[in-house]
């Protein structure tokens, strides 16, 4: 849903826009977001003509099936119900003002007949009806209309059609629903206390910053209070003036000097007390798991077991079990949409993979960056000084595959990789070797709708160069990461990557267009140089072959500043190639320059954090927030984290620790954007099956699910009705129908997974001590399928090492078959060598040596991280 380019027409949005509802104006006394002002009579029902399908917030009780037929909403009403409210069709979020006059009208029919009770009332308990109009219906359409006065003021009004109480099933059809009247007092977000903090946790020895919203122009006192009510630290605020992204007058609070740990802390300033928070070095370890566990419940083509995710169990979706038409044999339309030419003459089994977002579509370009970042999080654990491979070990995510000897994160990534591989055009067919851009329903479906109940026909969409290069990049990465665990799958990935690479070079300019957006997001992209660069980087790292090194150096991306103020995403992937070349061991001769470019990019985000009163590593050149701003913000933090991994400069690490505060509540809305984390967290992200807001029998999104976040373009009807004129940080509403500000997606949880793992790896925030050992890893020679290496360990400290264990991870399928002067353990890519009895002691400035012979089939760069007794050594 999140990439639809829909221009919403109709009097509701036009009238509200014209009247200046939510117009940007001077801030109120506490400098919160300006809100709706009363104006002339406006249309309060969104999409009452159903010209935009069922969008706009139309919902029904779980026993009613809705569709749009001949421009009308037609609902199948079950028989055997007793009360009118046993079956309902309606729309929420209707603002009403006490004493104002409203005119309620609609057209309805019933076949063979039925009874309708049209209600304007309260959408929450006690469900007060302010006005009701009842009438029997026949197959002949009848127009209804009447005026009334609102009994109270609310932003939680509702237009509902109660159609239960019939012994027999019938069809209820509805059109031209209208509620004309005063726009109400408007949407007023609950921003809570004016002291804005990270509602989850700060690291004890990391930076700790907060923001105070206040009219005061002079410094104010603040106090840090523990759970017992004791003031443990105090100081004065720093006035920062007006924050352009919120329009608020703000002060900064820095309480980094307090290093004690605990739970239930609060900050007090200017008569306000913040939401509670912890100071805890282990707080992000659970988020690392929760953010990754999200992917299991997004799986297509497999039953989700309630025993593994209590409350989220459901049947397998899109396996061809009625009413599904299935993904096991999907073909192409006779003509690809948007002038794409004739469709294909084959079908593909594209079952499996992850549902992309809140809809049932599956997209190669979004799947590509998502699965890449999961694999990148795992690969970082092998090469970064603070990486912890055990955090991703087999059994850590409670998956159906747990216990198979493969790291769980790779098991989850493989579910998507198999889907990406299945989207490749077969040999002998037009565009052979390319990847189909996407597969999804032929038309948009309404909410809620569980995947296994989706009745829509589905088709493959035309191959694209971008999708093909996403396949090439992720399959090349797959080849090196899976080689130690499943050599056959790794080889299959590498073959697919090479095939896709060659197909993309043969078809370098086949683009997805914005016009192909019916039933699924278009993911349009008319520039592929960034995808070529990323794919070449992954293929070079995996194979070490000169062809890919030459392509990298010839690419216009190689000498481009790829780290934009807006950040990177599925449409701008050059940054992925640059980060991979900088952080993953490889033999590119100008790698020092590549690493320097990452530090330069990170410096821009560091500067943005220091300049922003809310500590945001995000300063888009337009001054506006983009769709999925939260994911862009976190991706900028990934650049900062990578700079820390490269340089060890703690300023970059601290910038990450400050930037994450915004995601967890240090923002204008005082809102944590991750479900289940923080005192006030998002819980109604746009989804067809995590739809508790519409159907109480369904769950909210799983704990650890990231919301898209503020979006200045507010493309959906709910946001347009409530947020017109919003300052960037205020362009968000936690409503299931706000797909432009509040969707969940696989490519938004991917960077959350990556960055939460990075933060969890920092422990209590104490910077690592300087290494007291150095390691020289020497590749002495290579012949087909084998190499011989020597490792020298020097004690650079001042005390004797009495017993040692050296550990590292190979990049690919290297397997040691003979080792001398040490005791070997190898588990997949992970290698541990322990001392023998005669070489256990390493005195200061002394060196011990061991050597080995190993097999390998791909690139064989020297490891960049070797740890002695658990601590990183300097690699020489």
Coordinates of N, CA, C and O in Angstrom, one line a residue, residues 5 8 25 113 230 313 315 341 346 475 552 620 640 776 788:
X5 N 0.5 6.1 -5.7 CA 0.4 7.6 -6.0 C -1.0 7.9 -6.3 O -1.4 7.9 -7.5
X8 N -6.4 11.9 -4.2 CA -7.7 11.7 -3.6 C -8.6 12.9 -4.0 O -8.4 14.0 -3.6
X25 N 0.0 27.9 11.8 CA -0.1 29.2 12.4 C 0.8 29.3 13.6 O 1.5 28.4 13.9
X113 N -34.3 -7.8 0.5 CA -34.9 -6.8 1.3 C -34.2 -6.9 2.7 O -33.5 -7.8 3.0
X230 N 13.6 9.9 44.4 CA 14.8 10.6 44.8 C 15.4 11.4 43.7 O 15.6 10.8 42.6
X313 N -1.3 -16.8 15.3 CA -1.5 -17.9 14.4 C -2.5 -17.7 13.4 O -3.5 -17.1 13.6
X315 N -3.9 -19.5 9.2 CA -3.6 -20.4 8.1 C -2.6 -19.8 7.1 O -2.4 -18.6 7.0
X341 N 3.5 -3.8 -22.7 CA 3.7 -4.8 -23.8 C 3.0 -6.2 -23.4 O 2.4 -6.3 -22.3
X346 N 4.0 -18.2 -19.5 CA 4.4 -19.3 -18.5 C 3.8 -18.9 -17.1 O 3.3 -17.8 -16.9
X475 N 21.4 -12.2 -4.0 CA 21.9 -13.6 -4.3 C 23.4 -13.8 -4.2 O 23.9 -14.8 -3.7
X552 N 32.9 -1.5 -10.8 CA 32.8 -0.6 -9.7 C 33.6 0.7 -10.0 O 33.1 1.8 -9.8
X620 N 16.4 16.7 5.5 CA 16.1 16.7 4.1 C 16.2 18.1 3.5 O 15.8 19.1 4.2
X640 N 26.2 6.1 10.4 CA 26.9 6.5 11.6 C 27.5 5.3 12.3 O 28.7 5.3 12.7
X776 N 48.7 -11.0 13.2 CA 49.1 -11.0 11.7 C 48.6 -12.2 11.1 O 48.9 -13.3 11.5
X788 N 46.9 -21.9 2.2 CA 47.7 -22.1 3.4 C 47.9 -20.8 4.1 O 48.2 -19.8 3.4

